[in-house]
């Protein structure tokens, strides 16, 4: 089980910390995989452009940490997507518009 913690400060000055499970297995990043370039390109493009519903959507597994402030949850999700992409080197597609979300 892998957990990630995020610390942030609300617009009211409250410091908050949230932690959540990251649905990633570390060994998948360090095991060598034999794959020809054409297959890799196909899979990369498929993951990057098709966005199948089977992908984990951040808004479904993580409550908006700024729910009591005026911060829009889209901005929170964009910053978390950038965090995953930059700090963890994960391929993350930031949210584009609110109509893609499912309320749970």
Short mmCIF file of C-alpha atoms in Angstrom, two decimals:
data_model
loop_
_atom_site.label_atom_id
_atom_site.label_comp_id
_atom_site.label_asym_id
_atom_site.label_seq_id
_atom_site.Cartn_x
_atom_site.Cartn_y
_atom_site.Cartn_z
CA UNK A 1 0.00 0.00 0.00
CA UNK A 2 1.39 3.36 -1.04
CA UNK A 3 0.14 6.55 0.55
CA UNK A 4 0.78 10.11 -0.47
CA UNK A 5 0.34 13.17 1.69
CA UNK A 6 -0.50 16.64 0.45
CA UNK A 7 -0.14 19.74 2.62
CA UNK A 8 -1.87 22.95 1.65
CA UNK A 9 -3.13 26.20 3.10
CA UNK A 10 -6.70 27.36 2.58
CA UNK A 11 -7.61 30.91 1.69
CA UNK A 12 -8.60 31.34 5.35
CA UNK A 13 -5.03 30.52 6.41
CA UNK A 14 -5.83 27.07 7.79
CA UNK A 15 -3.08 24.53 7.21
CA UNK A 16 -4.43 21.14 6.16
CA UNK A 17 -2.89 17.77 5.39
CA UNK A 18 -4.61 14.97 3.53
CA UNK A 19 -3.31 11.54 2.69
CA UNK A 20 -4.65 9.02 0.24
CA UNK A 21 -3.70 5.74 -1.33
CA UNK A 22 -1.93 5.95 -4.64
CA UNK A 23 -3.14 3.17 -6.97
CA UNK A 24 0.33 2.52 -8.36
CA UNK A 25 2.59 -0.45 -7.80
CA UNK A 26 6.23 0.56 -7.53
CA UNK A 27 7.56 -2.61 -9.18
CA UNK A 28 5.85 -1.66 -12.44
CA UNK A 29 8.22 1.30 -12.69
CA UNK A 30 11.42 -0.62 -12.08
CA UNK A 31 10.81 -3.89 -13.90
CA UNK A 32 12.21 -4.07 -17.40
CA UNK A 33 9.60 -4.64 -20.07
CA UNK A 34 10.44 -5.92 -23.53
CA UNK A 35 8.38 -4.03 -26.08
CA UNK A 36 9.05 -2.90 -29.62
CA UNK A 37 8.77 0.80 -30.45
CA UNK A 38 5.59 0.47 -32.52
CA UNK A 39 3.75 -1.26 -29.68
CA UNK A 40 4.98 1.34 -27.18
CA UNK A 41 3.86 4.21 -29.43
CA UNK A 42 0.45 2.60 -29.89
CA UNK A 43 -0.06 2.11 -26.14
CA UNK A 44 1.23 5.60 -25.28
CA UNK A 45 -1.07 7.25 -27.80
CA UNK A 46 -4.01 5.12 -26.69
CA UNK A 47 -3.49 6.07 -23.04
CA UNK A 48 -2.85 9.71 -23.89
CA UNK A 49 -5.76 10.34 -26.22
CA UNK A 50 -8.57 7.86 -25.63
CA UNK A 51 -8.97 8.30 -21.86
CA UNK A 52 -10.93 5.11 -21.23
CA UNK A 53 -13.43 5.12 -18.38
CA UNK A 54 -11.35 2.49 -16.62
CA UNK A 55 -8.76 5.14 -15.69
CA UNK A 56 -8.80 6.34 -12.11
CA UNK A 57 -10.27 9.80 -12.04
CA UNK A 58 -8.82 11.93 -9.30
CA UNK A 59 -12.12 13.63 -8.52
CA UNK A 60 -13.68 10.23 -7.77
CA UNK A 61 -11.07 9.10 -5.23
CA UNK A 62 -10.18 12.40 -3.56
CA UNK A 63 -12.51 14.85 -1.85
CA UNK A 64 -11.99 18.51 -2.73
CA UNK A 65 -9.60 19.75 -0.02
CA UNK A 66 -10.76 23.33 -0.58
CA UNK A 67 -14.47 22.62 -0.11
CA UNK A 68 -14.88 25.23 2.64
CA UNK A 69 -13.14 27.98 0.72
CA UNK A 70 -13.83 29.86 -2.46
CA UNK A 71 -11.20 27.82 -4.34
CA UNK A 72 -12.68 26.01 -7.32
CA UNK A 73 -12.21 22.24 -7.22
CA UNK A 74 -10.99 22.38 -10.84
CA UNK A 75 -7.97 24.41 -9.70
CA UNK A 76 -7.25 21.92 -6.91
CA UNK A 77 -7.40 19.00 -9.36
CA UNK A 78 -5.13 20.79 -11.84
CA UNK A 79 -2.54 21.42 -9.13
CA UNK A 80 -2.71 17.80 -7.97
CA UNK A 81 -2.32 16.60 -11.56
CA UNK A 82 0.77 18.79 -11.89
CA UNK A 83 2.10 17.43 -8.59
CA UNK A 84 1.74 13.84 -9.81
CA UNK A 85 3.28 14.66 -13.18
CA UNK A 86 6.23 16.70 -11.93
CA UNK A 87 7.08 15.07 -8.59
CA UNK A 88 6.15 11.46 -9.28
CA UNK A 89 6.76 11.40 -13.03
CA UNK A 90 3.30 9.94 -13.65
CA UNK A 91 1.34 10.56 -16.83
CA UNK A 92 -1.61 12.59 -15.56
CA UNK A 93 -4.25 14.28 -17.65
CA UNK A 94 -5.46 17.42 -15.88
CA UNK A 95 -9.20 18.07 -15.86
CA UNK A 96 -10.50 20.01 -18.85
CA UNK A 97 -14.04 20.91 -17.83
CA UNK A 98 -16.57 20.16 -15.12
CA UNK A 99 -18.92 18.28 -17.43
CA UNK A 100 -16.55 15.28 -17.41
CA UNK A 101 -17.03 14.72 -13.68
CA UNK A 102 -19.37 12.36 -11.89
CA UNK A 103 -20.74 13.40 -8.52
CA UNK A 104 -20.49 10.64 -5.93
#
